[in-house]
PDB file of C-alpha atoms in Angstrom:
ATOM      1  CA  UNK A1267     174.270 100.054 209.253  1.00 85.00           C
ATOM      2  CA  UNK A1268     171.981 101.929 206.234  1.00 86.00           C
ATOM      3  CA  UNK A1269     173.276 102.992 202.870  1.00 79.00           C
ATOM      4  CA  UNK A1270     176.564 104.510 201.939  1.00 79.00           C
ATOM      5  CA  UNK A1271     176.080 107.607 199.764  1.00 77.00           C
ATOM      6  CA  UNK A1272     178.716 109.471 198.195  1.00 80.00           C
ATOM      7  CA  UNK A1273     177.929 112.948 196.849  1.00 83.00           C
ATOM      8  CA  UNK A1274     180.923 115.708 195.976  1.00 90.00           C
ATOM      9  CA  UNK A1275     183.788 114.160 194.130  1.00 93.00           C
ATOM     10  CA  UNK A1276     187.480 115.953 193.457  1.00 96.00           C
ATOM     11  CA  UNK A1277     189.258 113.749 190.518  1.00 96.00           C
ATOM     12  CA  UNK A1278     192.876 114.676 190.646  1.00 97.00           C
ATOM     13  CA  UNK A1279     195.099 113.547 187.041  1.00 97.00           C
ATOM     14  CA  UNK A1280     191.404 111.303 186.007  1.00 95.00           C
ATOM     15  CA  UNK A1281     192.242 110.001 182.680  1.00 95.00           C
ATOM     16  CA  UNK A1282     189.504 108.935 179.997  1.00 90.00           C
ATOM     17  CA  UNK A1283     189.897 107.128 176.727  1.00 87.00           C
ATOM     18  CA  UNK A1284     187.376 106.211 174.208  1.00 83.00           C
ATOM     19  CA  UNK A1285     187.027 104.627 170.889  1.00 82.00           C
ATOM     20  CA  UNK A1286     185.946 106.371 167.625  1.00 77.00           C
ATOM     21  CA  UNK A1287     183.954 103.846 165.495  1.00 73.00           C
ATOM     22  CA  UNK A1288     184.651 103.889 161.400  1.00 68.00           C
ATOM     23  CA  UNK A1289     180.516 105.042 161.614  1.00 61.00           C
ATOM     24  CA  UNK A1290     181.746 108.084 163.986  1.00 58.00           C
ATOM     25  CA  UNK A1291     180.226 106.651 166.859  1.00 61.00           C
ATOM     26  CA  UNK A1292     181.908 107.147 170.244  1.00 64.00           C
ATOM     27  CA  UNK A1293     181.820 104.115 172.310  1.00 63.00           C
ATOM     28  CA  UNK A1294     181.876 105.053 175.436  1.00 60.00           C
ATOM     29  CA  UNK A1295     179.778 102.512 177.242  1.00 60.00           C
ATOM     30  CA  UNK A1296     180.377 100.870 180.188  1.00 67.00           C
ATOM     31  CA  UNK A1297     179.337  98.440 183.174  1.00 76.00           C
ATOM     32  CA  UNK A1298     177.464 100.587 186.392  1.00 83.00           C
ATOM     33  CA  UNK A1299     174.960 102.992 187.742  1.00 86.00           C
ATOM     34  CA  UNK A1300     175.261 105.316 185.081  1.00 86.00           C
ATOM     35  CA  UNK A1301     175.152 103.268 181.673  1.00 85.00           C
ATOM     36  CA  UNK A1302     171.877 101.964 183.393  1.00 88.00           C
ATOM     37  CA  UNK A1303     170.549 105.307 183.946  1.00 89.00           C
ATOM     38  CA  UNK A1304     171.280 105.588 179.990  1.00 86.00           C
ATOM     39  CA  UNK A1305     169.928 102.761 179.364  1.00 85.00           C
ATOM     40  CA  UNK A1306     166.782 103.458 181.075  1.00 86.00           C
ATOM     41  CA  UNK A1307     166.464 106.759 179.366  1.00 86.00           C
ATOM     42  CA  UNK A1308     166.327 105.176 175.848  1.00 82.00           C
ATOM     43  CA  UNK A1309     163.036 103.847 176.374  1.00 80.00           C
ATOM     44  CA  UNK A1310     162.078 107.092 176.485  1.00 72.00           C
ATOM     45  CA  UNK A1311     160.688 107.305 179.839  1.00 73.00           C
ATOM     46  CA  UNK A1312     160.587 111.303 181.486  1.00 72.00           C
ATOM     47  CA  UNK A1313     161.551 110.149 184.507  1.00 83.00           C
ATOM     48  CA  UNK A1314     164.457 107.963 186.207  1.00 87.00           C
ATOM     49  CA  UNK A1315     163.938 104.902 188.191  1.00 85.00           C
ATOM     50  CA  UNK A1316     164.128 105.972 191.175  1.00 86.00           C
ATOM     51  CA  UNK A1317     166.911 103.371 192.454  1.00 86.00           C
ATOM     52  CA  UNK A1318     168.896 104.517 189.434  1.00 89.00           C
ATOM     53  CA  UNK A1319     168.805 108.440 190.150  1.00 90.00           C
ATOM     54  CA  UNK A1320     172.373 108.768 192.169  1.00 87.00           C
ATOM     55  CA  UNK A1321     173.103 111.784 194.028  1.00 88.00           C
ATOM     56  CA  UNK A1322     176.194 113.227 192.297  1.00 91.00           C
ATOM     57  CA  UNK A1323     176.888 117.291 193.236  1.00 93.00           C
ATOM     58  CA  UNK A1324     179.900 118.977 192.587  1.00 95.00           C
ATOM     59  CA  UNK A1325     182.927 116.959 190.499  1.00 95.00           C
ATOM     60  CA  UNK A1326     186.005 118.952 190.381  1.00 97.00           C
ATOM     61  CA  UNK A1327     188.763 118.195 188.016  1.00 97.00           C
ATOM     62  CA  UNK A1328     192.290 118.911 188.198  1.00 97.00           C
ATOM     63  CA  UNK A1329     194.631 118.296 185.286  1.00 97.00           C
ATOM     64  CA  UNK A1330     192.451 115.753 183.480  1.00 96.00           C
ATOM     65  CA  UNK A1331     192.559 114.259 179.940  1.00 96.00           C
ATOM     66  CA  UNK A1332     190.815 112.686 177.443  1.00 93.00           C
ATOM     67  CA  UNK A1333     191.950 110.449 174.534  1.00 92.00           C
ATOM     68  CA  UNK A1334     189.672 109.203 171.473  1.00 87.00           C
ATOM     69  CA  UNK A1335     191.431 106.568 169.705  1.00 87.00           C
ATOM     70  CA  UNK A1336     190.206 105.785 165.914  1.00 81.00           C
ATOM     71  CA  UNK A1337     189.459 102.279 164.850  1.00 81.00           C
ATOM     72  CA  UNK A1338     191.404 100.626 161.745  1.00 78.00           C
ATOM     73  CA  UNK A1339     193.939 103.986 162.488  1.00 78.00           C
ATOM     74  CA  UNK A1340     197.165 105.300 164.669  1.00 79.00           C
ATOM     75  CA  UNK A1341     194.981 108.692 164.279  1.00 80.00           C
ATOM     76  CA  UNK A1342     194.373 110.129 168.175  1.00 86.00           C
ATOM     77  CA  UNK A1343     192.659 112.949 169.892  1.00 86.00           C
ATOM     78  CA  UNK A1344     194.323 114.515 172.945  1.00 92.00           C
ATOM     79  CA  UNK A1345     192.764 117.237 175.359  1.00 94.00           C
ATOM     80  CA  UNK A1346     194.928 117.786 178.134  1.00 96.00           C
ATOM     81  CA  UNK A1347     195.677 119.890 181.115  1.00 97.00           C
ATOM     82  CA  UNK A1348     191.222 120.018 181.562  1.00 97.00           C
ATOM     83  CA  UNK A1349     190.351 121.879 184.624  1.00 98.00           C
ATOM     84  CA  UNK A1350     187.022 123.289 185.973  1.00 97.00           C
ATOM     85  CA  UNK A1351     183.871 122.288 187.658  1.00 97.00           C
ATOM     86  CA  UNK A1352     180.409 120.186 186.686  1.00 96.00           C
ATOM     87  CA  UNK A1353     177.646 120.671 188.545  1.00 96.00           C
ATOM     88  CA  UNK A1354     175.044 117.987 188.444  1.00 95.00           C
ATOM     89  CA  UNK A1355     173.377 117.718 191.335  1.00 94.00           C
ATOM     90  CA  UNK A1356     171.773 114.575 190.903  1.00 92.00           C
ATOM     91  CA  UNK A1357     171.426 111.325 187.507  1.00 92.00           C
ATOM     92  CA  UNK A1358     168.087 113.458 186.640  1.00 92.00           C
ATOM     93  CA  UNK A1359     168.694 116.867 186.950  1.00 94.00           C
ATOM     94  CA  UNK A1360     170.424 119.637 185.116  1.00 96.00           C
ATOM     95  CA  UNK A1361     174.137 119.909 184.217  1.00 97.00           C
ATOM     96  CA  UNK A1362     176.235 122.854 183.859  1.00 97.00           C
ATOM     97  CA  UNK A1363     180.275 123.015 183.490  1.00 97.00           C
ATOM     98  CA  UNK A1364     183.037 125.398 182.846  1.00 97.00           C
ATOM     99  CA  UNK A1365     186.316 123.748 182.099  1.00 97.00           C
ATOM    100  CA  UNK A1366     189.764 124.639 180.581  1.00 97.00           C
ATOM    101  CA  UNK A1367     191.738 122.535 178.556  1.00 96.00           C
ATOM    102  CA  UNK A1368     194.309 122.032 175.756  1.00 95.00           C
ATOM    103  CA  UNK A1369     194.304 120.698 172.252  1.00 91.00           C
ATOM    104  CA  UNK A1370     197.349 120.960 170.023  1.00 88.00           C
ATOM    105  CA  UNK A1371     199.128 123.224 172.345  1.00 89.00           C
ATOM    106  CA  UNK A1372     196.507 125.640 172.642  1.00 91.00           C
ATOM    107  CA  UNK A1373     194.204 126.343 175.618  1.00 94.00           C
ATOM    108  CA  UNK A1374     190.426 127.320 175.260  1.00 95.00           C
ATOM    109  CA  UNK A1375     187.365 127.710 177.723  1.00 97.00           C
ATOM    110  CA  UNK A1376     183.949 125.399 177.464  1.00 96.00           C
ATOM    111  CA  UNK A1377     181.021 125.750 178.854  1.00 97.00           C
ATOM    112  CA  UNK A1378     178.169 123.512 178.791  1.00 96.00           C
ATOM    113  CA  UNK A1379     174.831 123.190 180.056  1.00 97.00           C
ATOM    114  CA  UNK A1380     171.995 120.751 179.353  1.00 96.00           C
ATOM    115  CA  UNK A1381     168.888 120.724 181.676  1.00 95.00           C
ATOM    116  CA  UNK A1382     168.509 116.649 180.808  1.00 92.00           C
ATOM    117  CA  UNK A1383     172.337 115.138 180.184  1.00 93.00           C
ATOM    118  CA  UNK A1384     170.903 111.361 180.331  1.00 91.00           C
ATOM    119  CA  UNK A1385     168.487 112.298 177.201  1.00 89.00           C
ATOM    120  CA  UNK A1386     171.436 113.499 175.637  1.00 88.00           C
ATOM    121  CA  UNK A1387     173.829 110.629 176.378  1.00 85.00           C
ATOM    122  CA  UNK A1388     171.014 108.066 175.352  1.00 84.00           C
ATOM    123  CA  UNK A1389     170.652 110.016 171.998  1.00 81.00           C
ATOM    124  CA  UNK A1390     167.805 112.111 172.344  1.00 86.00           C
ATOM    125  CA  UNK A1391     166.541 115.425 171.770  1.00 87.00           C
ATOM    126  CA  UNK A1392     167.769 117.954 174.413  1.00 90.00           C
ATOM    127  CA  UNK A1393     168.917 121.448 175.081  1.00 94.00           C
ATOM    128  CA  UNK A1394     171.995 122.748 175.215  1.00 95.00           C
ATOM    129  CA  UNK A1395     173.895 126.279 176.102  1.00 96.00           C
ATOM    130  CA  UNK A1396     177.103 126.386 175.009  1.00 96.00           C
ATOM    131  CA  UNK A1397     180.305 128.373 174.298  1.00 97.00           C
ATOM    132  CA  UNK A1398     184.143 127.545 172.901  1.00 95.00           C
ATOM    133  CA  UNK A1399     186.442 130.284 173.419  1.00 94.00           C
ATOM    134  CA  UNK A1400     189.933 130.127 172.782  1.00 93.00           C
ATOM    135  CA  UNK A1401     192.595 132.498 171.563  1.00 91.00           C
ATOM    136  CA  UNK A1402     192.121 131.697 167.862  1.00 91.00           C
ATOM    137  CA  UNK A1403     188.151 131.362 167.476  1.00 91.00           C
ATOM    138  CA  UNK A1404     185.042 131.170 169.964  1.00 94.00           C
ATOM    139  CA  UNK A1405     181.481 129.756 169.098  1.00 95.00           C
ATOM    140  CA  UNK A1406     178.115 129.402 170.830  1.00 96.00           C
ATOM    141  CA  UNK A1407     174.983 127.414 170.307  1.00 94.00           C
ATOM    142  CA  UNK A1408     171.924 127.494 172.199  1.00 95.00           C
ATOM    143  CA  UNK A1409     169.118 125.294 170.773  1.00 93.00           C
ATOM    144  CA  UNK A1410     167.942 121.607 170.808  1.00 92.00           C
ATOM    145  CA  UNK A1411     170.696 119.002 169.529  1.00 88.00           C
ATOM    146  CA  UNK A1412     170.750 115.384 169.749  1.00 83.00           C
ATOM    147  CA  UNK A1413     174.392 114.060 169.633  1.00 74.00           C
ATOM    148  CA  UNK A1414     173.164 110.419 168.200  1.00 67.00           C
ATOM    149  CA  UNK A1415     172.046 111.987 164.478  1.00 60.00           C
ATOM    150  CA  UNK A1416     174.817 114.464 164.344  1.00 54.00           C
ATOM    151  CA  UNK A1417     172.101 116.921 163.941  1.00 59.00           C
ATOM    152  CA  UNK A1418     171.795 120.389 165.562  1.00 63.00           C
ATOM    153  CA  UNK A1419     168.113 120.255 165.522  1.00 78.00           C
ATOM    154  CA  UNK A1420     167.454 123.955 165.686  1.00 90.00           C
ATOM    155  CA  UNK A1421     168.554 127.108 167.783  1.00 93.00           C
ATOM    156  CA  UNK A1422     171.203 129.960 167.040  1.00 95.00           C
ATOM    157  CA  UNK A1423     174.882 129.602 166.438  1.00 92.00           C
ATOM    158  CA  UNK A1424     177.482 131.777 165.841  1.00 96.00           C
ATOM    159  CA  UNK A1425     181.072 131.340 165.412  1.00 94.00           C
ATOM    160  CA  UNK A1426     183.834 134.208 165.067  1.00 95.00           C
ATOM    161  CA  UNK A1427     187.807 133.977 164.071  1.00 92.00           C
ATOM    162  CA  UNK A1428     190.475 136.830 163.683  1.00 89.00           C
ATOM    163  CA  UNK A1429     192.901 134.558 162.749  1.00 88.00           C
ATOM    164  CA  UNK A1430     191.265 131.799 159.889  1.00 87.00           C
ATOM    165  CA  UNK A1431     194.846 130.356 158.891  1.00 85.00           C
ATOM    166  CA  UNK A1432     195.727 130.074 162.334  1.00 88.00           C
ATOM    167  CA  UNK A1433     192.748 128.397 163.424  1.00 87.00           C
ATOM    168  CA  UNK A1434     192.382 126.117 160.648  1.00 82.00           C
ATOM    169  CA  UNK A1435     195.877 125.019 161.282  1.00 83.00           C
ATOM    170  CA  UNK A1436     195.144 124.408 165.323  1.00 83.00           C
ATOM    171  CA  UNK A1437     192.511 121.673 164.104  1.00 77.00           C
ATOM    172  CA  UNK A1438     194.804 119.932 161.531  1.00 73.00           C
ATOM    173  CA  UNK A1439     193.113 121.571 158.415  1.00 72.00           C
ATOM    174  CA  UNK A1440     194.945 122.826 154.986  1.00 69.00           C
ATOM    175  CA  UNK A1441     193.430 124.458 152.919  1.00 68.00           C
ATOM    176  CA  UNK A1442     195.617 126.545 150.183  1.00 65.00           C
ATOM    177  CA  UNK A1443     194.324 129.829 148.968  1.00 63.00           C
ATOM    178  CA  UNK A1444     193.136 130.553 152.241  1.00 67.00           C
ATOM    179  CA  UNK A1445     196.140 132.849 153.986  1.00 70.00           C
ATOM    180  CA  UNK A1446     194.092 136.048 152.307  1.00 74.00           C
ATOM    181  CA  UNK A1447     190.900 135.464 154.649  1.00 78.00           C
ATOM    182  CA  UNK A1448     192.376 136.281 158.644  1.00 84.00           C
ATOM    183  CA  UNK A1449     188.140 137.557 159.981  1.00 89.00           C
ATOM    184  CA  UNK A1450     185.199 135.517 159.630  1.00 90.00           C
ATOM    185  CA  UNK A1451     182.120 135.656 161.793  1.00 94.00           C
ATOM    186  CA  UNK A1452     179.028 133.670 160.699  1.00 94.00           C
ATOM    187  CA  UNK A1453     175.823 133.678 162.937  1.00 96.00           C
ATOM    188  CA  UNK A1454     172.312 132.003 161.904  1.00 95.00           C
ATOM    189  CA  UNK A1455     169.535 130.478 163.051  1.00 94.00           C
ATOM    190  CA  UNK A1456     169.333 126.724 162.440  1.00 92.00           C
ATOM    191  CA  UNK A1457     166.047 124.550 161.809  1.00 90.00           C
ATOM    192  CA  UNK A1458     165.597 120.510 161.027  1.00 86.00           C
ATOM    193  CA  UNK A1459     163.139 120.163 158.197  1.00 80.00           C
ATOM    194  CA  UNK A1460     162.921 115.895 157.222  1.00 76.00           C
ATOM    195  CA  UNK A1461     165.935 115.565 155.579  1.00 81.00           C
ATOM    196  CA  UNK A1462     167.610 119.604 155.404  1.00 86.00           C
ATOM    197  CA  UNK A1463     169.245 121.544 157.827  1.00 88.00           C
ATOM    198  CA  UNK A1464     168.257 124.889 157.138  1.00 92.00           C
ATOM    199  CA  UNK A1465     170.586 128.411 158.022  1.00 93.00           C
ATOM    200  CA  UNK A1466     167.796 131.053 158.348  1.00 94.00           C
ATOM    201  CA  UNK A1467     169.103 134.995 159.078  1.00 95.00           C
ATOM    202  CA  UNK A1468     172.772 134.003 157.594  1.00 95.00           C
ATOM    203  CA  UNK A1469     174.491 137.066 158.295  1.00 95.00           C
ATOM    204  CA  UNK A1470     178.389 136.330 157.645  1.00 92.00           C
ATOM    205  CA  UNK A1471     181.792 138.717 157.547  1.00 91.00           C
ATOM    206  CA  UNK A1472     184.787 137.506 155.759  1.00 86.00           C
ATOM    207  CA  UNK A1473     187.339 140.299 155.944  1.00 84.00           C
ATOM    208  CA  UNK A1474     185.702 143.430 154.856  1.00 83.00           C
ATOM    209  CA  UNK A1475     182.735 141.363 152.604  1.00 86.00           C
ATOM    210  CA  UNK A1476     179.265 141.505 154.544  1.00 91.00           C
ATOM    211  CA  UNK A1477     176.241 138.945 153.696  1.00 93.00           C
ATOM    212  CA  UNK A1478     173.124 137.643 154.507  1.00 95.00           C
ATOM    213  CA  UNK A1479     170.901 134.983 153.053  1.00 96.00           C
ATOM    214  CA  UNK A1480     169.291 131.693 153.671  1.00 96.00           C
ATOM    215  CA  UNK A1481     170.982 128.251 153.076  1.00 93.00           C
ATOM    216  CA  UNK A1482     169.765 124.836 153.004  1.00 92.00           C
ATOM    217  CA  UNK A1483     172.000 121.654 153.493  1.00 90.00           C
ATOM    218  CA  UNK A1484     170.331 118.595 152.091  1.00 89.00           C
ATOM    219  CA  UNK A1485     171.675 115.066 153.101  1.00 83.00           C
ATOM    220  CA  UNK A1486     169.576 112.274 150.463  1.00 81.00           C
ATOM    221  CA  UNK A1487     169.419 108.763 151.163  1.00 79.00           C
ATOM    222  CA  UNK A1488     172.579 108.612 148.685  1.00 80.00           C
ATOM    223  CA  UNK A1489     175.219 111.203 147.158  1.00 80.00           C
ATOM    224  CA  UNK A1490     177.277 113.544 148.709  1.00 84.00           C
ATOM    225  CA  UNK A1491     175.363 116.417 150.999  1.00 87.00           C
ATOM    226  CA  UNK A1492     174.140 119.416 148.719  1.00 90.00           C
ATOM    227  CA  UNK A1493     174.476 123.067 149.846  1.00 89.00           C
ATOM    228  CA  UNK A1494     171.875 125.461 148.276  1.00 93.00           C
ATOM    229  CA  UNK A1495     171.355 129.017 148.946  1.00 94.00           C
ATOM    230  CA  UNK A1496     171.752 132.496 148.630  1.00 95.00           C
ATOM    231  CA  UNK A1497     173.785 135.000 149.825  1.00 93.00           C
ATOM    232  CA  UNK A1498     173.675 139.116 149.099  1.00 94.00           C
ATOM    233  CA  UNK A1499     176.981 140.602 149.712  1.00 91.00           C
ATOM    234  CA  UNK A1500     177.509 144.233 150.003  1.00 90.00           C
ATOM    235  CA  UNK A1501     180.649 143.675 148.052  1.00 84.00           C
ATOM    236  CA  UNK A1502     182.568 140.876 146.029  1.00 79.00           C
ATOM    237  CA  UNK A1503     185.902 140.422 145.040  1.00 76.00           C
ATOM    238  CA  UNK A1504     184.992 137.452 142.422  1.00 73.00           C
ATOM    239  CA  UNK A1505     188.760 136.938 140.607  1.00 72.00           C
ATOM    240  CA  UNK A1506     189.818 135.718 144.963  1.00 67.00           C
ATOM    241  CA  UNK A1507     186.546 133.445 144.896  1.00 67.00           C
ATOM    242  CA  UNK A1508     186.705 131.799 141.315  1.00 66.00           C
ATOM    243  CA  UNK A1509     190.939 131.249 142.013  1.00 63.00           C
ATOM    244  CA  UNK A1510     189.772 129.882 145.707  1.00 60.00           C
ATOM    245  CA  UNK A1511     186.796 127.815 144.370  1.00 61.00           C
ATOM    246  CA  UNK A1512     188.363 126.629 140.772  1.00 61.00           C
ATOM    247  CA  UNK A1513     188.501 122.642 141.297  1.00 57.00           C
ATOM    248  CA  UNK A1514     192.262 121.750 140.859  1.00 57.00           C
ATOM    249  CA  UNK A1515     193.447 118.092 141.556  1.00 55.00           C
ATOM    250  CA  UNK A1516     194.767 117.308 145.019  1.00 54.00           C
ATOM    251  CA  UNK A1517     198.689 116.680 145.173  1.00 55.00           C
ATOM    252  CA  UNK A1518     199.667 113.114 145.418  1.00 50.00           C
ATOM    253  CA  UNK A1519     200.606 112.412 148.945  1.00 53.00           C
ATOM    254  CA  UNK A1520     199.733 116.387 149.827  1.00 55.00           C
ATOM    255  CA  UNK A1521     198.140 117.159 153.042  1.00 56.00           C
ATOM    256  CA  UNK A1522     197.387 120.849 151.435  1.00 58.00           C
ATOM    257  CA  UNK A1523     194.132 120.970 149.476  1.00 62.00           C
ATOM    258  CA  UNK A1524     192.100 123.894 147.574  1.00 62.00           C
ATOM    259  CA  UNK A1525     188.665 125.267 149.130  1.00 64.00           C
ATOM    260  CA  UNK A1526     187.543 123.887 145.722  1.00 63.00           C
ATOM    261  CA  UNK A1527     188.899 120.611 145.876  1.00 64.00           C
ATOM    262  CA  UNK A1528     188.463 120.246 150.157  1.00 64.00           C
ATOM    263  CA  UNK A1529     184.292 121.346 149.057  1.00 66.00           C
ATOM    264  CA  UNK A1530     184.398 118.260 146.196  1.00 66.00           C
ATOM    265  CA  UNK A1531     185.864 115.590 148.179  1.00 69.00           C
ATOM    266  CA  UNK A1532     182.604 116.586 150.554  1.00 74.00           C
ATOM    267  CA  UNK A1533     179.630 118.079 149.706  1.00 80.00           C
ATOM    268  CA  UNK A1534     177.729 119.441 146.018  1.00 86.00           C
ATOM    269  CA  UNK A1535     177.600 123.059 145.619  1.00 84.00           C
ATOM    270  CA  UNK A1536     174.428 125.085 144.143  1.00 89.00           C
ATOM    271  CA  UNK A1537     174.828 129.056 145.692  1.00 88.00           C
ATOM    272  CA  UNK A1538     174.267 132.029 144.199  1.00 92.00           C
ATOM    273  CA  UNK A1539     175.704 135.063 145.307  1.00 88.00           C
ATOM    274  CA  UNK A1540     175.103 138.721 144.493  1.00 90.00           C
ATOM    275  CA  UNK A1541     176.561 141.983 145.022  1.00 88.00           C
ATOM    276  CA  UNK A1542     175.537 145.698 145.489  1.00 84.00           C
TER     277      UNK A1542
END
């Protein structure tokens, strides 16, 4: 008699798929408990139906994976080998996590925390902690994000790579004219203003170059994004940037693209840099 409750779990080989809309979204809805305790959050409520807040506690994973499939593609994301810990006491409280896991035959270290992880699952405003590390690059951001507009709403970030070419290659990017920059470290302070993400206290370290400045990346209503800014180094080496930047056409069939031409295909420039 009474109410079975289960509370600790230990998910040995769990696997997890998803779908990757063409409008980014990631479904990952489903039937149960917890897509109602999304669902309820949406309304905006601050706090959980009581018959919806589960008890949850500690969920250890062992060798776990995930895989987000693209619609209309073959294209697929793979992180294996995921090990670690969550924490989340209960549907309403606070989350925190520290997993391992590998992407393109490299390993790296995440962890997360989130004081309300149903406002962030429903697509609302939340904070986060958070930190990548990995032998290639590491990042942080600790702020207010909200996963729904792609937006991180404001807070500090920072990201820092000794090896650029190697990193860039680990997450399936080419860019040619690149091999010369091996450090980069960029840390700012990011606010949502309408429209604009703003980078406030830019400081950024490409090799031996060192800048700060203020940038501002404008989305309109139509067009490509706009970066505006500017940046003071204490030195410049302008023949590398104007043979790095100078638009050339993309090869027919090439995954390999410029800086100049991977910038066109994506966003409008407007920076102006200066120099001691």
């Amino acid at each position: 008699r009474g109410k079975l409750v289960f509370e600790d779990f230990d998910l040995t080989r769990p696997r997890l798929f998803a779908i990757r809309h063409a409008s980014g979204n990631i479904d990952w809805s489903m039937d149960g408990l917890l897509n109602d305790a999304v669902e309820n959050t949406k309304t905006g409520t601050t706090t959980l139906d009581s018959a919806l807040d589960a008890k949850i506690g500690e969920v250890t994973i062992r060798d776990g994976s995930v895989e987000i499939s693209e619609t209309g593609s073959a294209r697929k994301t793979s992180v294996t080998a995921i090990h670690g810990t969550v924490e989340w006491p209960e549907l309403s409280a606070a989350l925190s996590s520290q997993l391992s896991a590998t992407m393109n035959g490299k390993s790296f270290v995440l962890s997360f925390s989130t004081s309300q992880p149903l406002a962030l699952m429903a697509g609302r405003n939340t904070d986060v902690e958070a930190t990548l590390s990995s032998a290639l690059f590491s990042g942080q951001f600790s702020g207010d994000i909200n996963v729904a507009n792609y937006a991180l709403l404001s807070g500090s970030f920072g990201i820092n790579s000794q090896k650029v070419p190697d990193a860039l290659d680990w997450l399936g990017i080419r860019v040619t004219g690149l091999d010369r920059l091996q450090q980069l470290s960029l840390k700012a302070r990011l606010i949502t203003t309408g429209n604009a993400l703003r980078f406030e206290q830019v400081s950024l370290q490409a090799n031996e170059a060192f800048a700060t400045g203020i940038l501002d990346l404008l989305e309109p209503e139509s067009g490509r994004p706009r970066l505006s800014g500017t940046l003071a180094f204490d030195k410049l080496n302008f023949s590398a940037i104007i043979s790095a930047l100078a638009p050339k056409p993309r090869a027919a069939g090439g995954d390999d693209v410029t800086p100049g031409a991977l910038l066109g295909d994506i966003l409008d420039l407007d920076l102006r840099l200066s120099s001691t």
